[in-house]
Coordinates of C-alpha atoms in Angstrom, one line a residue:
M1377 CA 12.1 -3.9 1.9
Y1378 CA 8.5 -3.2 2.4
V1379 CA 9.5 -0.9 5.5
N1380 CA 6.8 1.7 6.0
H1381 CA 3.7 0.3 4.2
Y1382 CA 1.6 3.2 4.1
Q1383 CA 4.0 5.9 3.4
V1384 CA 5.3 3.9 0.6
S1385 CA 1.6 3.2 -0.9
L1386 CA 0.8 6.8 -1.1
R1387 CA 2.7 6.8 -4.4
Y1388 CA 0.4 4.2 -5.5
L1389 CA -3.0 5.7 -4.5
R1390 CA -2.4 8.7 -6.8
P1391 CA -3.6 7.1 -9.6
M1392 CA -6.7 5.7 -7.8
V1393 CA -8.1 9.3 -7.1
L1394 CA -10.2 9.4 -10.4
L1395 CA -11.6 5.7 -9.5
A1396 CA -12.6 6.8 -6.0
V1397 CA -14.7 9.9 -7.7
F1398 CA -16.2 7.8 -10.6
T1399 CA -17.1 5.0 -8.1
L1400 CA -18.7 7.4 -5.5
V1401 CA -20.5 9.8 -8.1
S1402 CA -22.0 6.8 -10.0
C1403 CA -23.5 5.3 -6.5
T1404 CA -24.9 8.7 -5.4
E1405 CA -28.3 9.3 -7.2
N1406 CA -29.3 12.6 -5.0
H1407 CA -26.0 14.1 -5.9
R1408 CA -25.2 14.4 -9.6
S1409 CA -22.0 16.9 -9.4
T1410 CA -19.8 17.8 -6.8
N1411 CA -21.3 21.3 -6.5
Q1412 CA -24.6 19.8 -5.6
L1413 CA -23.2 17.7 -3.1
C1414 CA -21.4 20.7 -1.6
A1415 CA -24.5 22.7 -1.7
S1416 CA -26.5 20.2 0.5
N1417 CA -23.7 19.5 2.7
K1418 CA -21.6 22.7 3.4
A1419 CA -19.4 21.2 6.1
L1420 CA -17.7 18.8 3.8
C1421 CA -16.5 21.4 1.4
E1422 CA -16.3 24.8 2.7
K1423 CA -12.5 24.9 3.9
L1424 CA -11.4 23.3 1.0
N1425 CA -10.6 26.1 -1.5
L1426 CA -13.4 24.9 -4.0
D1427 CA -12.6 27.6 -6.7
D1428 CA -8.9 26.6 -6.8
N1429 CA -7.7 24.6 -9.8
Q1430 CA -4.6 23.0 -7.8
C1431 CA -5.3 19.5 -6.5
K1432 CA -9.0 19.4 -8.2
D1433 CA -8.8 15.8 -8.6
E1434 CA -7.7 15.0 -5.2
R1435 CA -10.0 17.4 -3.6
T1436 CA -12.9 15.9 -5.3
A1437 CA -12.1 12.4 -4.2
L1438 CA -11.6 13.5 -0.8
I1439 CA -15.2 15.5 -0.7
W1440 CA -16.9 12.6 -2.1
Q1441 CA -15.2 10.1 0.5
R1442 CA -16.1 12.5 3.2
Y1443 CA -19.9 12.2 2.0
E1444 CA -19.4 8.4 2.0
S1445 CA -18.0 8.5 5.8
K1446 CA -20.8 10.8 6.6
E1447 CA -23.4 8.0 5.5
K1448 CA -21.5 5.1 6.6
P1449 CA -19.2 6.0 9.4
R1450 CA -17.3 2.6 9.6
D1451 CA -13.8 2.3 10.2
M1452 CA -12.5 1.1 6.7
V1453 CA -14.5 3.8 5.2
K1454 CA -12.9 6.5 7.4
F1455 CA -9.6 4.9 6.8
T1456 CA -10.2 5.6 3.1
E1457 CA -10.9 9.3 4.0
L1458 CA -7.7 9.4 6.1
K1459 CA -5.8 8.0 3.1
L1460 CA -7.5 10.5 0.7
T1461 CA -6.8 13.4 3.0
K1462 CA -3.1 12.4 3.2
I1463 CA -2.8 12.7 -0.6
Y1464 CA -4.7 16.0 -0.7
I1465 CA -2.2 16.9 1.9
K1466 CA 0.7 16.1 0.1
C1467 CA -0.5 18.1 -3.3
M1468 CA -1.6 21.1 -1.3
T1469 CA 1.8 21.6 0.5
V1470 CA 3.1 21.7 -2.8
S1471 CA 0.5 24.2 -4.2
A1472 CA 0.7 26.1 -1.0
Q1473 CA 3.8 27.5 -2.2
I1474 CA 3.4 28.1 -5.9
Q1475 CA 3.7 31.7 -6.7
T1476 CA 0.8 33.6 -8.5
T1477 CA -0.3 36.7 -9.9
T1478 CA -2.7 36.9 -7.0
L1479 CA -0.3 35.9 -4.4
K1480 CA -1.6 36.8 -1.1
E1481 CA -5.0 35.7 -1.5
K1482 CA -4.6 32.7 -3.2
L1483 CA -1.6 31.5 -0.7
S1484 CA -4.0 32.4 2.0
R1485 CA -7.0 30.1 0.8
R1486 CA -4.3 27.4 0.1
S1487 CA -2.7 27.5 3.4
V1488 CA -6.3 27.8 5.2
A1489 CA -7.2 24.7 3.2
L1490 CA -3.8 22.9 4.1
F1491 CA -4.3 23.4 7.6
H1492 CA -7.9 22.2 7.6
A1493 CA -6.8 19.2 5.9
K1494 CA -4.3 18.5 8.8
D1495 CA -6.7 19.0 11.1
S1496 CA -8.8 16.4 9.4
E1497 CA -6.1 14.1 9.3
R1498 CA -5.5 14.2 13.1
R1499 CA -9.1 14.0 13.9
L1500 CA -9.2 10.6 11.7
E1501 CA -6.5 9.2 13.5
K1502 CA -7.9 9.7 17.0
E1503 CA -11.1 8.3 16.0
L1504 CA -9.3 5.1 14.6
E1505 CA -6.7 4.6 17.2
T1506 CA -8.9 1.9 19.0
S1507 CA -9.9 0.4 15.7
P1508 CA -9.4 -3.2 15.9
L1509 CA -9.1 -3.7 12.2
P1510 CA -5.6 -5.0 11.3
E1511 CA -5.1 -2.5 8.2
I1512 CA -5.5 0.4 10.7
I1513 CA -3.6 -1.4 13.2
L1514 CA -0.6 -1.7 10.5
Y1515 CA -0.9 1.8 9.8
R1516 CA -0.8 3.1 13.3
W1517 CA 2.5 1.0 13.9
S1518 CA 3.7 2.7 10.6
Q1519 CA 3.4 5.8 12.3
G1520 CA 5.6 4.7 15.1
D1521 CA 2.8 3.3 17.8
K1522 CA 4.6 0.5 19.4
K1523 CA 1.3 -0.7 21.3
A1524 CA 0.1 -1.0 17.3
L1525 CA 3.2 -3.2 16.6
E1526 CA 2.4 -5.4 19.7
Q1527 CA -1.4 -5.7 18.6
Y1528 CA -0.1 -6.7 15.1
L1529 CA 2.3 -9.3 16.0
R1530 CA -0.3 -11.2 18.1
L1531 CA -2.5 -11.4 14.7
E1532 CA 0.5 -13.6 13.2
D1533 CA -0.9 -17.0 12.2
T1534 CA -4.4 -16.0 12.5
P1535 CA -6.8 -15.3 9.7
Y1536 CA -6.8 -11.9 10.1
L1537 CA -3.7 -11.3 8.4
D1538 CA -4.7 -13.6 5.4
S1539 CA -3.7 -10.9 2.5
T1540 CA -0.9 -10.2 0.6
E1541 CA -0.1 -6.5 2.0
L1542 CA -1.0 -7.5 5.6
Q1543 CA 1.7 -10.2 5.4
L1544 CA 4.1 -8.0 3.6
G1545 CA 3.7 -5.7 6.9
L1546 CA 4.5 -8.7 9.0
A1547 CA 7.5 -9.5 6.9
S1548 CA 9.0 -6.0 7.5
Y1549 CA 9.1 -6.5 11.1
Y1550 CA 11.2 -9.8 10.7
I1551 CA 13.6 -8.6 7.9
D1552 CA 16.3 -7.7 10.1
K1553 CA 15.6 -9.9 12.9
D1554 CA 15.0 -13.2 11.3
K1555 CA 15.7 -13.3 7.6
A1556 CA 14.8 -16.9 7.0
H1557 CA 11.2 -16.4 8.8
A1558 CA 10.5 -13.2 7.0
A1559 CA 11.1 -15.0 3.7
Y1560 CA 8.9 -17.8 4.6
I1561 CA 5.9 -14.9 5.1
L1562 CA 6.6 -13.3 1.8
V1563 CA 6.1 -16.7 0.2
K1564 CA 2.8 -17.0 2.2
A1565 CA 2.1 -13.4 1.0
L1566 CA 2.5 -14.5 -2.6
T1567 CA -0.1 -17.1 -2.1
Y1568 CA -2.9 -14.5 -1.1
Y1569 CA -2.5 -12.9 -4.6
K1570 CA -5.4 -13.7 -6.7
G1571 CA -4.3 -12.4 -9.8
H1572 CA -5.8 -9.0 -10.5
T1573 CA -4.1 -6.3 -11.8
G1574 CA -3.7 -3.2 -9.8
E1575 CA -2.0 -1.8 -6.7
V1576 CA -1.3 -5.2 -5.3
R1577 CA 0.3 -6.6 -8.5
D1578 CA 2.2 -3.4 -9.3
K1579 CA 3.6 -3.0 -5.6
A1580 CA 2.9 -5.7 -3.1
V1581 CA 3.9 -8.7 -5.3
S1582 CA 6.8 -6.8 -6.9
E1583 CA 8.2 -6.1 -3.2
A1584 CA 7.6 -9.8 -2.0
V1585 CA 9.6 -11.1 -5.1
K1586 CA 12.4 -8.5 -4.6
S1587 CA 12.5 -9.1 -1.0
L1588 CA 12.6 -12.9 -1.3
A1589 CA 15.8 -12.6 -3.7
T1590 CA 17.6 -10.1 -1.5
S1591 CA 16.9 -11.9 1.6
Y1592 CA 18.2 -15.2 0.2
H1593 CA 21.5 -13.5 -0.9
A1594 CA 21.8 -12.1 2.4
L1595 CA 21.4 -15.5 4.1
E1596 CA 23.8 -16.5 1.3
K1597 CA 21.5 -19.2 -0.1
V1598 CA 22.8 -19.1 -3.6
E1599 CA 19.9 -21.6 -5.0
N1600 CA 17.3 -19.7 -3.4
A1601 CA 18.4 -15.9 -4.1
Y1602 CA 19.0 -17.1 -8.1
F1603 CA 15.4 -18.8 -8.2
W1604 CA 13.5 -15.5 -6.9
A1605 CA 15.7 -13.1 -8.7
M1606 CA 14.7 -15.6 -12.1
V1607 CA 11.2 -15.2 -10.6
G1608 CA 11.6 -11.2 -11.0
N1609 CA 13.0 -11.5 -14.3
F1610 CA 9.9 -13.6 -15.6
L1611 CA 7.6 -10.9 -14.0
E1612 CA 9.5 -8.3 -15.7
L1613 CA 10.5 -6.7 -12.5
P1614 CA 13.4 -4.3 -11.9
V1615 CA 16.2 -7.0 -10.8
A1616 CA 19.5 -7.9 -12.1
G1617 CA 19.2 -9.9 -15.5
P1618 CA 20.1 -13.4 -16.4
K1619 CA 23.8 -12.8 -17.5
K1620 CA 24.3 -10.7 -14.3
L1621 CA 23.0 -13.5 -12.1
E1622 CA 25.1 -16.1 -13.9
M1623 CA 27.8 -14.4 -12.8
M1624 CA 26.7 -13.7 -9.3
Y1625 CA 25.6 -17.4 -8.5
P1626 CA 28.0 -19.8 -10.0
M1627 CA 26.4 -23.3 -10.4
E1628 CA 26.2 -26.3 -12.3
P1629 CA 24.2 -25.5 -15.7
E1630 CA 22.2 -28.5 -15.2
T1631 CA 20.9 -26.8 -11.8
R1632 CA 20.5 -23.4 -13.2
D1633 CA 18.6 -24.7 -16.1
S1634 CA 16.3 -26.6 -13.8
L1635 CA 15.7 -23.5 -11.5
S1636 CA 15.1 -21.3 -14.4
E1637 CA 12.3 -23.6 -15.7
L1638 CA 10.8 -23.6 -12.2
A1639 CA 11.1 -20.1 -11.9
G1640 CA 9.3 -19.6 -15.1
E1641 CA 6.3 -21.8 -13.9
V1642 CA 6.2 -19.7 -10.3
A1643 CA 6.1 -16.6 -12.2
S1644 CA 3.1 -17.8 -14.3
A1645 CA 1.5 -19.0 -11.2
I1646 CA 1.7 -15.8 -9.5
D1647 CA 0.9 -14.0 -12.3
S1648 CA -2.7 -15.9 -12.6
G1649 CA -3.3 -16.1 -8.8
S1650 CA -2.7 -19.8 -8.7
F1651 CA 0.3 -20.0 -6.8
T1652 CA 0.9 -22.3 -3.9
F1653 CA 3.3 -23.2 -1.2
A1654 CA 3.9 -26.8 -2.6
M1655 CA 5.4 -25.1 -5.8
V1656 CA 8.4 -24.0 -3.6
E1657 CA 8.6 -26.1 -0.8
R1658 CA 12.2 -26.8 -1.3
F1659 CA 13.1 -23.2 -1.1
T1660 CA 10.8 -22.3 1.9
E1661 CA 11.8 -22.9 5.5
E1662 CA 9.5 -22.2 8.5
R1663 CA 10.9 -21.1 12.1

């Protein structure tokens, strides 16, 4: 299940690093290279070990995002900087251990860059600790902040959580407490997906569908579990195949055929961003 939203999402942010670089560079007319940017804004770059080939993409993305935060110090801009800082820290943690021919000098510079990044991480978290934005409240909750959890739960049934990922975060709270309600929220999460490729499709939609299948399996609701597992098959997710599902969930052939047909329709609707509650009303129970 989607237990720790932001720890999991770091795996998917890595391919976005270059995209972040190109987007920021293309929008900045006065600085056409990272070197030019650093020459004009030394504080953004001086402790990041610029001459090291290790973690170059992650460092470049972070530098340009730091510039964006400097120019537009809004909470979501800082939050993006925080996520890119975490990616850089993860890379540098590995790089700081790499043995090289100039061992002491390179390891020392990498360690300084790593410590600096961790200081930046703590600073950004401090600056964002009172942010009212739900994405940031969810992040604070994922880091163990109990007050943030209380804040997040108060946002349930409000428009502030009207996104696939924010609903998934909410479902992760209920999954061990009220699986039926968690399933309702997971279906709701899918209605907010608009059919775009990328992180939401690869991670959030996948997690929602798989969690629906496993939740209904745990609730011993055979038709529901089979249906969502088949949706996963049509979406080519890593779930049990049709043959295995036949053995796991015995039912009349007519019922199985009807569920499979509907699963195909629902999968197509999810993929195109046109999925609605009405399509699965018979499988969805609100509290």
